Amino acid sequence: GHIEAADRPLRLAETVWQPAHNEPKLGEVLGYRALALSLKRDLSRAIDLAQQALAKIPANAIEQRGVPSYALSYSALILCQVGFAANVLTPIHLALQGSSNMLLVLAVAVGVARAMQLQGQLQRAAALYQDVIRRAAGATHQEQPAVYFYLGRLYYEWNDLASAERTLHEGILIGQRTGRGRFWPSAYAVLAYMAQQAVGSYHWLTANEMIAGLGLAESTPGPLIMVTCFVGFLAGYHAP
């Protein structure tokens, strides 16, 4: 998660490979810079650098093309260009199945699953998220909090509130342990954190009351606002 710290060595690598006219290596460096920019939400620059990187890396260098492809598709997903993102990631995902670079394999798989989710292929997306969690096998450098939050959101949509809360809580713990907490996606991460603090830390309300509040909020627009109001009301009601 230390994006800013990675920028300087990447720029130094770029100054080394550019005068050497080593296009594939330069493409790899540009791919990592594109990834950093996409995580910082500098999407237009991320897309531009990712496309430059892909133009320099040979078509048969699948692993080397994985990082810029992921950066390109990640940016496209944020911009709601779901079909384009799926078209970029799906062939890379299939080609990487025999790769030993498990971090890249899992990151690309998450991108494919997210595209499936946004396209309404919810069961396929959930199965792929679960497979990513299983394959990460608790290895800190491979665990990705976003997987838990996307899967937790699916559980919410299916009204499986217990599974949703458990999954989101696991995502919070992984984000804290890996230092990647600031990349948690969407308000659903905040809901899980609020449930953890309101029930477990401050005991403002019971777990069953929290689940009822989450269920109520999911039936209305703006679930984060609704849950915040619900928790605040019950906390005041239970106060001596």
XYZ file of N, CA and C in Angstrom:
720
model
N 0.786 -1.220 0.000
C 0.000 0.000 0.000
C 0.815 1.265 0.000
N 2.141 1.186 -0.046
C 2.992 2.380 0.001
C 3.266 2.870 -1.424
N 2.243 3.465 -2.019
C 2.320 3.843 -3.427
C 3.350 4.938 -3.651
N 3.320 5.970 -2.801
C 4.223 7.096 -2.995
C 5.682 6.660 -2.889
N 5.962 5.734 -1.979
C 7.342 5.269 -1.798
C 7.846 4.513 -3.025
N 6.940 3.917 -3.782
C 7.339 3.145 -4.967
C 7.629 4.038 -6.169
N 7.174 5.287 -6.124
C 7.282 6.135 -7.307
C 8.734 6.446 -7.670
N 9.557 6.775 -6.697
C 10.936 7.176 -6.998
C 11.756 6.054 -7.629
N 11.778 4.833 -7.035
C 12.554 3.766 -7.693
C 12.022 3.409 -9.075
N 10.710 3.524 -9.284
C 10.161 3.240 -10.605
C 10.633 4.271 -11.626
N 10.681 5.517 -11.218
C 11.164 6.566 -12.134
C 12.654 6.374 -12.428
N 13.414 5.953 -11.410
C 14.841 5.687 -11.628
C 15.027 4.541 -12.621
N 14.215 3.498 -12.467
C 14.300 2.368 -13.399
C 13.966 2.813 -14.821
N 13.004 3.713 -14.931
C 12.625 4.209 -16.255
C 13.786 4.963 -16.910
N 14.510 5.774 -16.113
C 15.649 6.518 -16.674
C 16.791 5.589 -17.076
N 16.864 4.396 -16.472
C 17.902 3.425 -16.834
C 17.559 2.725 -18.147
N 16.318 2.246 -18.254
C 15.944 1.429 -19.410
C 15.653 2.247 -20.657
N 15.258 3.522 -20.487
C 14.910 4.316 -21.664
C 16.109 4.573 -22.587
N 17.245 5.053 -22.061
C 18.387 5.259 -22.968
C 18.970 3.956 -23.503
N 18.731 2.848 -22.789
C 19.223 1.546 -23.252
C 18.343 0.967 -24.362
N 17.220 1.623 -24.630
C 16.283 1.183 -25.676
C 15.802 -0.251 -25.451
N 15.684 -0.605 -24.162
C 15.140 -1.921 -23.814
C 13.624 -1.766 -23.642
N 12.909 -1.917 -24.748
C 11.473 -1.644 -24.748
C 10.680 -2.558 -23.803
N 10.944 -3.870 -23.770
C 10.169 -4.717 -22.851
C 10.349 -4.329 -21.385
N 11.588 -4.046 -20.969
C 11.818 -3.646 -19.584
C 11.170 -2.298 -19.286
N 11.275 -1.377 -20.233
C 10.632 -0.084 -20.059
C 9.118 -0.253 -19.945
N 8.578 -1.172 -20.738
C 7.146 -1.447 -20.655
C 6.739 -1.974 -19.285
N 7.577 -2.847 -18.700
C 7.278 -3.362 -17.361
C 7.235 -2.237 -16.335
N 8.217 -1.334 -16.413
C 8.267 -0.212 -15.472
C 7.042 0.681 -15.645
N 6.687 0.979 -16.886
C 5.513 1.803 -17.140
C 4.243 1.125 -16.629
N 4.213 -0.207 -16.705
C 3.060 -0.944 -16.198
C 2.882 -0.763 -14.704
N 3.982 -0.824 -13.959
C 3.900 -0.631 -12.506
C 3.551 0.816 -12.158
N 4.069 1.755 -12.940
C 3.693 3.155 -12.707
C 2.209 3.366 -12.994
N 1.708 2.707 -14.032
C 0.284 2.798 -14.345
C -0.563 2.231 -13.204
N -0.104 1.122 -12.623
C -0.825 0.526 -11.500
C -0.876 1.487 -10.317
N 0.260 2.123 -10.012
C 0.298 3.084 -8.907
C -0.659 4.247 -9.166
N -0.675 4.743 -10.381
C -1.566 5.852 -10.716
C -3.028 5.446 -10.613
N -3.348 4.219 -11.013
C -4.739 3.766 -10.933
C -5.196 3.665 -9.481
N -4.311 3.220 -8.597
C -4.664 3.126 -7.176
C -4.817 4.501 -6.543
N -4.150 5.496 -7.115
C -4.293 6.873 -6.643
C -5.460 7.577 -7.327
N -6.180 6.857 -8.174
C -7.340 7.372 -8.915
C -6.963 8.436 -9.942
N -5.710 8.434 -10.379
C -5.303 9.291 -11.487
C -5.527 8.473 -12.761
N -6.790 8.324 -13.131
C -7.189 7.299 -14.088
C -6.758 7.582 -15.518
N -6.847 8.820 -15.940
C -6.476 9.123 -17.335
C -4.994 8.865 -17.573
N -4.144 9.264 -16.624
C -2.714 8.999 -16.760
C -2.422 7.515 -16.636
N -3.152 6.825 -15.756
C -2.959 5.383 -15.595
C -3.281 4.650 -16.898
N -4.378 5.012 -17.529
C -4.770 4.369 -18.788
C -3.739 4.648 -19.869
N -3.267 5.894 -19.943
C -2.277 6.258 -20.960
C -0.981 5.463 -20.781
N -0.490 5.395 -19.526
C 0.756 4.657 -19.280
C 0.583 3.162 -19.506
N -0.575 2.616 -19.115
C -0.825 1.186 -19.319
C -0.827 0.843 -20.802
N -1.430 1.693 -21.598
C -1.453 1.441 -23.041
C -0.056 1.553 -23.648
N 0.746 2.526 -23.151
C 2.136 2.622 -23.603
C 2.908 1.353 -23.242
N 2.679 0.878 -22.023
C 3.380 -0.318 -21.558
C 3.045 -1.529 -22.428
N 1.759 -1.716 -22.705
C 1.330 -2.863 -23.504
C 1.878 -2.801 -24.928
N 2.074 -1.586 -25.429
C 2.631 -1.440 -26.775
C 4.102 -1.844 -26.825
N 4.802 -1.805 -25.687
C 6.234 -2.111 -25.648
C 6.520 -3.563 -25.268
N 5.568 -4.233 -24.603
C 5.794 -5.598 -24.127
C 5.298 -6.590 -25.168
N 6.090 -7.595 -25.533
C 5.675 -8.575 -26.552
C 4.372 -9.280 -26.167
N 3.602 -9.629 -27.170
C 2.290 -10.245 -26.943
C 2.389 -11.582 -26.224
N 3.522 -12.286 -26.379
C 3.659 -13.597 -25.737
C 4.242 -13.515 -24.332
N 4.556 -12.312 -23.855
C 5.080 -12.133 -22.497
C 3.893 -11.921 -21.552
N 3.208 -13.012 -21.248
C 1.928 -12.930 -20.545
C 2.064 -12.302 -19.155
N 3.021 -12.775 -18.357
C 3.165 -12.247 -17.002
C 3.529 -10.762 -17.023
N 4.414 -10.377 -17.949
C 4.827 -8.983 -18.030
C 3.656 -8.091 -18.453
N 2.764 -8.632 -19.269
C 1.601 -7.857 -19.708
C 0.494 -7.828 -18.655
N 0.613 -8.694 -17.644
C -0.429 -8.788 -16.633
C -0.626 -7.516 -15.838
N 0.488 -6.880 -15.406
C 0.381 -5.683 -14.562
C -0.258 -4.516 -15.314
N 0.238 -4.128 -16.510
C -0.437 -3.031 -17.205
C -1.866 -3.370 -17.614
N -2.124 -4.640 -17.917
C -3.496 -5.040 -18.256
C -4.414 -4.859 -17.053
N -3.906 -5.227 -15.879
C -4.696 -5.050 -14.659
C -4.932 -3.572 -14.385
N -3.875 -2.740 -14.522
C -4.018 -1.302 -14.290
C -5.027 -0.686 -15.248
N -4.979 -1.118 -16.503
C -5.901 -0.606 -17.515
C -7.340 -0.992 -17.195
N -7.550 -2.249 -16.859
C -8.907 -2.722 -16.589
C -9.437 -2.168 -15.268
N -8.561 -2.037 -14.247
C -8.967 -1.469 -12.957
C -9.481 -0.048 -13.160
N -8.745 0.736 -13.955
C -9.173 2.108 -14.247
C -10.484 2.107 -15.023
N -10.603 1.186 -15.974
C -11.830 1.106 -16.767
C -13.034 0.745 -15.907
N -12.857 -0.145 -14.932
C -13.956 -0.518 -14.045
C -14.436 0.682 -13.234
N -13.494 1.475 -12.739
C -13.869 2.663 -11.972
C -14.649 3.640 -12.841
N -14.295 3.692 -14.124
C -14.978 4.582 -15.067
C -16.237 3.944 -15.654
N -16.634 2.778 -15.101
C -17.841 2.054 -15.518
C -17.746 1.510 -16.943
N -16.537 1.304 -17.436
C -16.342 0.687 -18.747
C -16.148 -0.824 -18.539
N -17.231 -1.473 -18.101
C -17.151 -2.840 -17.612
C -16.826 -3.821 -18.732
N -17.491 -3.672 -19.870
C -17.240 -4.589 -20.980
C -15.814 -4.518 -21.474
N -15.285 -3.306 -21.573
C -13.902 -3.130 -21.998
C -12.950 -3.795 -21.004
N -13.191 -3.577 -19.706
C -12.342 -4.174 -18.679
C -12.363 -5.697 -18.752
N -13.541 -6.264 -18.945
C -13.662 -7.725 -19.035
C -12.910 -8.259 -20.245
N -12.985 -7.537 -21.352
C -12.290 -7.973 -22.572
C -10.771 -7.944 -22.404
N -10.279 -7.001 -21.606
C -8.840 -6.913 -21.364
C -8.381 -8.022 -20.423
N -9.155 -8.251 -19.349
C -8.699 -9.138 -18.276
C -8.939 -10.623 -18.539
N -10.033 -10.968 -19.177
C -10.392 -12.384 -19.304
C -9.312 -13.220 -19.986
N -8.757 -12.803 -21.141
C -7.697 -13.621 -21.749
C -6.427 -13.686 -20.896
N -6.113 -12.599 -20.195
C -4.945 -12.607 -19.304
C -5.181 -13.579 -18.148
N -6.399 -13.554 -17.607
C -6.748 -14.456 -16.503
C -6.578 -15.918 -16.906
N -7.030 -16.265 -18.084
C -6.909 -17.642 -18.564
C -5.453 -18.013 -18.832
N -4.685 -17.080 -19.392
C -3.291 -17.369 -19.734
C -2.400 -17.491 -18.508
N -2.812 -16.872 -17.389
C -1.978 -16.873 -16.189
C -2.202 -18.090 -15.293
N -3.059 -19.004 -15.670
C -3.416 -20.105 -14.773
C -2.223 -20.939 -14.344
N -1.217 -21.064 -15.181
C -0.039 -21.852 -14.803
C 1.091 -21.019 -14.236
N 0.827 -19.738 -13.970
C 1.893 -18.849 -13.508
C 2.224 -19.090 -12.041
N 3.494 -18.865 -11.695
C 3.922 -18.963 -10.293
C 3.791 -17.624 -9.569
N 3.453 -16.567 -10.306
C 3.268 -15.241 -9.701
C 1.859 -15.161 -9.136
N 1.675 -15.726 -7.935
C 0.339 -15.879 -7.381
C -0.318 -14.541 -7.074
N 0.455 -13.546 -6.674
C -0.128 -12.241 -6.383
C -0.788 -11.660 -7.624
N -0.096 -11.760 -8.761
C -0.658 -11.257 -10.020
C -1.862 -12.086 -10.443
N -1.759 -13.399 -10.320
C -2.874 -14.286 -10.684
C -4.138 -13.914 -9.906
N -3.977 -13.712 -8.598
C -5.138 -13.420 -7.755
C -5.685 -12.024 -8.025
N -4.793 -11.055 -8.256
C -5.255 -9.693 -8.543
C -6.083 -9.657 -9.825
N -5.607 -10.353 -10.846
C -6.348 -10.405 -12.110
C -7.683 -11.133 -11.921
N -7.669 -12.202 -11.127
C -8.908 -12.941 -10.862
C -9.940 -12.052 -10.174
N -9.491 -11.217 -9.242
C -10.408 -10.293 -8.569
C -11.016 -9.321 -9.579
N -10.180 -8.822 -10.490
C -10.700 -7.924 -11.517
C -11.754 -8.585 -12.393
N -11.515 -9.830 -12.790
C -12.485 -10.570 -13.597
C -13.787 -10.770 -12.818
N -13.654 -11.146 -11.538
C -14.843 -11.362 -10.708
C -15.639 -10.074 -10.534
N -14.926 -8.960 -10.361
C -15.616 -7.670 -10.205
C -16.372 -7.310 -11.480
N -15.770 -7.567 -12.638
C -16.460 -7.309 -13.900
C -17.706 -8.187 -14.019
N -17.579 -9.460 -13.616
C -18.743 -10.357 -13.634
C -19.852 -9.814 -12.732
N -19.465 -9.360 -11.554
C -20.441 -8.835 -10.594
C -21.189 -7.643 -11.186
N -20.455 -6.736 -11.802
C -21.079 -5.547 -12.382
C -21.919 -5.879 -13.608
N -21.639 -7.013 -14.241
C -22.437 -7.457 -15.384
C -23.621 -8.326 -14.969
N -23.794 -8.526 -13.658
C -24.931 -9.294 -13.166
C -24.706 -10.783 -13.055
N -23.474 -11.242 -13.281
C -23.167 -12.672 -13.163
C -22.743 -12.953 -11.712
N -23.696 -12.859 -10.814
C -23.390 -12.815 -9.385
C -22.864 -14.144 -8.851
N -23.455 -15.257 -9.256
C -23.002 -16.561 -8.758
C -21.571 -16.847 -9.220
N -21.275 -16.543 -10.478
C -19.924 -16.768 -10.998
C -18.926 -15.860 -10.283
N -19.327 -14.617 -10.032
C -18.443 -13.689 -9.330
C -18.152 -14.182 -7.919
N -19.192 -14.634 -7.205
C -19.010 -15.119 -5.832
C -18.086 -16.327 -5.797
N -18.265 -17.246 -6.746
C -17.415 -18.439 -6.788
C -15.957 -18.059 -7.019
N -15.714 -17.060 -7.871
C -14.337 -16.644 -8.137
C -13.743 -15.911 -6.944
N -14.532 -15.070 -6.264
C -14.053 -14.419 -5.041
C -13.657 -15.467 -3.999
N -14.499 -16.468 -3.813
C -14.217 -17.516 -2.834
C -12.959 -18.290 -3.207
N -12.748 -18.499 -4.500
C -11.546 -19.193 -4.954
C -10.299 -18.366 -4.679
N -10.393 -17.053 -4.851
C -9.259 -16.164 -4.555
C -8.905 -16.228 -3.073
N -9.914 -16.192 -2.220
C -9.679 -16.264 -0.772
C -9.009 -17.591 -0.416
N -9.496 -18.673 -1.019
C -8.913 -19.988 -0.733
C -7.461 -20.063 -1.200
N -7.180 -19.550 -2.394
C -5.833 -19.660 -2.952
C -4.841 -18.721 -2.258
N -5.336 -17.629 -1.709
C -4.434 -16.743 -0.960
C -3.903 -17.439 0.277
N -4.713 -18.324 0.851
C -4.283 -19.228 1.936
C -3.661 -18.497 3.116
N -4.154 -17.292 3.408
C -3.669 -16.574 4.579
C -2.300 -15.955 4.431
N -1.700 -16.000 3.254
C -0.389 -15.372 3.045
C -0.573 -13.858 2.980
N 0.078 -13.129 3.881
C -0.165 -11.693 4.023
C 0.034 -10.941 2.722
N 1.094 -11.266 1.976
C 1.382 -10.503 0.763
C 0.409 -10.810 -0.366
N -0.403 -11.874 -0.211
C -1.355 -12.251 -1.259
C -2.796 -11.888 -0.912
N -3.080 -11.630 0.348
C -4.450 -11.347 0.765
C -4.876 -9.958 0.282
N -6.127 -9.851 -0.143
C -6.634 -8.608 -0.701
C -7.956 -8.264 -0.023
N -7.986 -7.183 0.771
C -9.218 -6.812 1.472
C -10.408 -6.617 0.537
N -10.149 -6.109 -0.685
C -11.251 -5.826 -1.607
C -12.093 -7.058 -1.893
N -11.461 -8.237 -1.934
C -12.210 -9.467 -2.219
C -13.313 -9.665 -1.192
N -12.990 -9.449 0.061
C -13.945 -9.668 1.140
C -15.093 -8.664 1.070
N -14.787 -7.436 0.680
C -15.837 -6.435 0.622
C -16.762 -6.647 -0.569
N -16.202 -7.039 -1.706
C -17.050 -7.332 -2.855
C -17.928 -8.551 -2.576
N -17.340 -9.582 -1.956
C -18.121 -10.781 -1.630
C -19.161 -10.457 -0.560
N -18.774 -9.654 0.425
C -19.722 -9.247 1.452
C -20.909 -8.497 0.879
N -20.645 -7.683 -0.134
C -21.748 -6.956 -0.771
C -22.711 -7.917 -1.458
N -22.179 -8.971 -2.066
C -23.062 -9.971 -2.670
C -23.939 -10.640 -1.611
N -23.329 -10.951 -0.470
C -24.123 -11.553 0.606
C -25.234 -10.611 1.063
N -24.926 -9.308 1.118
C -25.966 -8.347 1.453
C -27.109 -8.405 0.447
N -26.753 -8.433 -0.834
C -27.776 -8.451 -1.878
C -28.638 -9.704 -1.794
N -28.048 -10.794 -1.309
C -28.796 -12.041 -1.163
C -29.462 -12.140 0.216
N -29.388 -11.074 0.991
C -29.998 -11.005 2.330
C -29.416 -12.023 3.303
N -28.186 -12.427 3.062
C -27.478 -13.311 3.990
C -26.610 -12.411 4.879
N -27.265 -11.774 5.850
C -26.605 -10.732 6.623
C -25.500 -11.277 7.514
N -25.680 -12.478 8.048
C -24.659 -13.064 8.914
C -23.362 -13.301 8.132
N -23.487 -13.868 6.931
C -22.308 -14.107 6.092
C -21.685 -12.785 5.658
N -22.537 -11.797 5.381
C -22.024 -10.490 4.969
C -21.181 -9.867 6.068
N -21.701 -9.869 7.283
C -20.961 -9.258 8.399
C -19.667 -10.008 8.691
N -19.710 -11.336 8.646
C -18.506 -12.116 8.891
C -17.443 -11.830 7.832
N -17.867 -11.792 6.576
C -16.924 -11.570 5.482
C -16.331 -10.178 5.534
N -17.165 -9.173 5.783
C -16.671 -7.797 5.852
C -15.751 -7.595 7.048
N -16.069 -8.235 8.150
C -15.205 -8.139 9.329
C -13.832 -8.740 9.034
N -13.806 -9.867 8.341
C -12.524 -10.474 7.955
C -11.731 -9.520 7.052
N -12.440 -8.847 6.158
C -11.778 -7.893 5.275
C -11.151 -6.747 6.031
N -11.837 -6.252 7.056
C -11.285 -5.179 7.879
C -10.006 -5.638 8.559
N -10.033 -6.814 9.147
C -8.850 -7.331 9.841
C -7.670 -7.508 8.888
N -7.945 -8.000 7.682
C -6.878 -8.185 6.702
C -6.326 -6.841 6.247
N -7.218 -5.873 6.053
C -6.758 -4.536 5.681
C -5.849 -3.931 6.729
N -6.200 -4.131 7.994
C -5.365 -3.621 9.078
C -4.039 -4.367 9.156
N -4.070 -5.678 8.950
C -2.863 -6.485 9.061
C -1.896 -6.256 7.905
N -2.445 -6.046 6.712
C -1.591 -5.904 5.539
C -1.206 -4.470 5.239
N -1.840 -3.510 5.914
C -1.545 -2.107 5.635
C -2.223 -1.588 4.395
N -3.197 -2.328 3.868
C -3.877 -1.887 2.656
C -5.300 -1.424 2.948
N -5.539 -1.008 4.197
C -6.884 -0.601 4.589
C -7.409 0.602 3.846
N -6.526 1.492 3.393
C -7.018 2.703 2.740
C -7.542 2.433 1.337
N -7.389 1.190 0.841
C -7.916 0.864 -0.470
C -9.217 0.076 -0.382
N -9.879 0.106 0.803
C -11.168 -0.569 0.924
C -12.180 0.091 -0.001
N -12.933 -0.694 -0.769
C -13.901 -0.099 -1.691
C -15.278 0.055 -1.063
N -15.951 1.143 -1.386
C -17.378 1.366 -1.152
C -17.750 1.516 0.323
N -18.995 1.952 0.520
C -19.517 2.199 1.862
C -19.725 0.921 2.650
N -19.769 -0.222 1.982
C -19.996 -1.477 2.691
C -18.860 -1.787 3.664
N -17.668 -1.321 3.352
C -16.556 -1.491 4.293
C -16.812 -0.701 5.565
N -17.375 0.504 5.405
C -17.677 1.338 6.570
C -18.762 0.697 7.413
N -19.743 0.076 6.774
C -20.807 -0.602 7.521
C -20.232 -1.704 8.401
N -19.300 -2.466 7.846
C -18.690 -3.545 8.626
C -17.901 -2.981 9.801
N -17.163 -1.911 9.551
C -16.373 -1.297 10.629
C -17.300 -0.727 11.708
N -18.399 -0.111 11.286
C -19.345 0.439 12.243
C -19.955 -0.669 13.098
N -20.294 -1.787 12.463
C -20.855 -2.910 13.218
C -19.849 -3.424 14.243
N -18.600 -3.522 13.830
C -17.547 -4.007 14.729
C -17.407 -3.098 15.945
N -17.377 -1.789 15.712
C -17.163 -0.847 16.804
C -18.408 -0.692 17.674
N -19.574 -0.560 17.042
C -20.799 -0.310 17.794
C -21.193 -1.492 18.669
N -20.972 -2.714 18.157
C -21.356 -3.916 18.907
C -20.210 -4.434 19.761
N -19.033 -4.623 19.145
C -17.933 -5.269 19.849
C -17.148 -4.367 20.780
N -16.925 -3.111 20.366
C -16.058 -2.234 21.164
C -16.839 -1.402 22.174
N -17.946 -0.784 21.735
C -18.663 0.145 22.608
C -19.935 -0.444 23.213
N -20.400 -1.549 22.680
C -21.586 -2.239 23.208
C -22.812 -1.319 23.230
N -22.941 -0.493 22.196
C -24.095 0.390 22.110
C -25.368 -0.367 21.786
N -25.249 -1.482 21.078
C -26.397 -2.302 20.729
C -25.945 -3.741 20.543
N -26.898 -4.653 20.475
C -26.569 -6.069 20.360
C -26.326 -6.438 18.900
N -25.759 -7.626 18.710
C -25.505 -8.104 17.351
C -26.811 -8.255 16.575
N -27.866 -8.758 17.233
C -29.151 -8.930 16.551
C -29.753 -7.584 16.162
N -29.598 -6.586 17.023
C -30.094 -5.248 16.685
C -29.327 -4.676 15.491
N -28.022 -4.927 15.449
C -27.208 -4.423 14.346
C -27.626 -5.095 13.040
N -27.870 -6.387 13.082
C -28.304 -7.111 11.881
C -29.652 -6.577 11.404
N -30.559 -6.275 12.364
C -31.861 -5.710 11.990
C -31.671 -4.351 11.308
N -30.750 -3.546 11.830
C -30.482 -2.241 11.229
C -29.906 -2.364 9.833
N -29.013 -3.314 9.650
C -28.428 -3.525 8.324
C -29.489 -4.009 7.336
N -30.367 -4.876 7.806
C -31.442 -5.353 6.936
C -32.387 -4.228 6.553
N -32.718 -3.359 7.517
C -33.565 -2.202 7.236
C -32.902 -1.283 6.212
N -31.634 -1.028 6.403
C -30.913 -0.106 5.519
C -30.842 -0.639 4.099
N -30.709 -1.961 3.948
C -30.600 -2.539 2.611
C -31.906 -2.440 1.830
N -33.005 -2.136 2.520
C -34.298 -2.004 1.835
C -34.544 -0.576 1.364
N -33.600 0.325 1.616
C -33.773 1.734 1.256
C -32.526 2.239 0.534
N -32.638 3.338 -0.206
C -31.426 3.957 -0.770
C -30.555 4.534 0.350
N -29.277 4.624 0.117
C -28.368 5.224 1.095
C -28.192 4.416 2.353
N -27.736 3.150 2.253
C -27.638 2.303 3.443
C -26.704 2.852 4.511
N -25.635 3.536 4.128
C -24.693 4.039 5.128
C -25.355 5.083 6.020
N -26.113 6.004 5.425
C -26.803 7.039 6.202
C -27.821 6.401 7.129
N -28.568 5.432 6.610
C -29.614 4.793 7.407
C -29.029 4.052 8.604
N -27.943 3.310 8.371
C -27.333 2.564 9.476
C -26.751 3.516 10.511
N -26.139 4.586 10.062
C -25.580 5.565 10.995
C -26.673 6.130 11.896
N -27.808 6.494 11.301
C -28.929 7.023 12.091
C -29.475 5.968 13.042
N -29.586 4.735 12.556
C -30.128 3.649 13.373
C -29.240 3.389 14.585
N -27.922 3.310 14.345
C -26.981 3.056 15.440
C -27.020 4.213 16.440
N -27.038 5.439 15.924
C -27.090 6.600 16.823
C -28.352 6.627 17.667
N -29.489 6.283 17.069
C -30.761 6.274 17.796
C -30.739 5.231 18.915
N -30.318 3.999 18.580
C -30.308 2.943 19.587
C -29.265 3.209 20.674
N -28.135 3.783 20.296
C -27.124 4.111 21.300
C -27.690 5.091 22.314
N -28.420 6.095 21.824
C -29.059 7.057 22.735
C -30.163 6.427 23.546
N -30.919 5.528 22.903
C -32.041 4.877 23.597
C -31.545 4.008 24.748
N -30.406 3.317 24.512
C -29.884 2.410 25.546
C -29.063 3.136 26.598
N -28.733 4.389 26.365
C -27.876 5.112 27.317
C -28.632 5.320 28.621
N -27.932 5.145 29.753
C -28.624 5.313 31.058
C -29.012 6.771 31.290
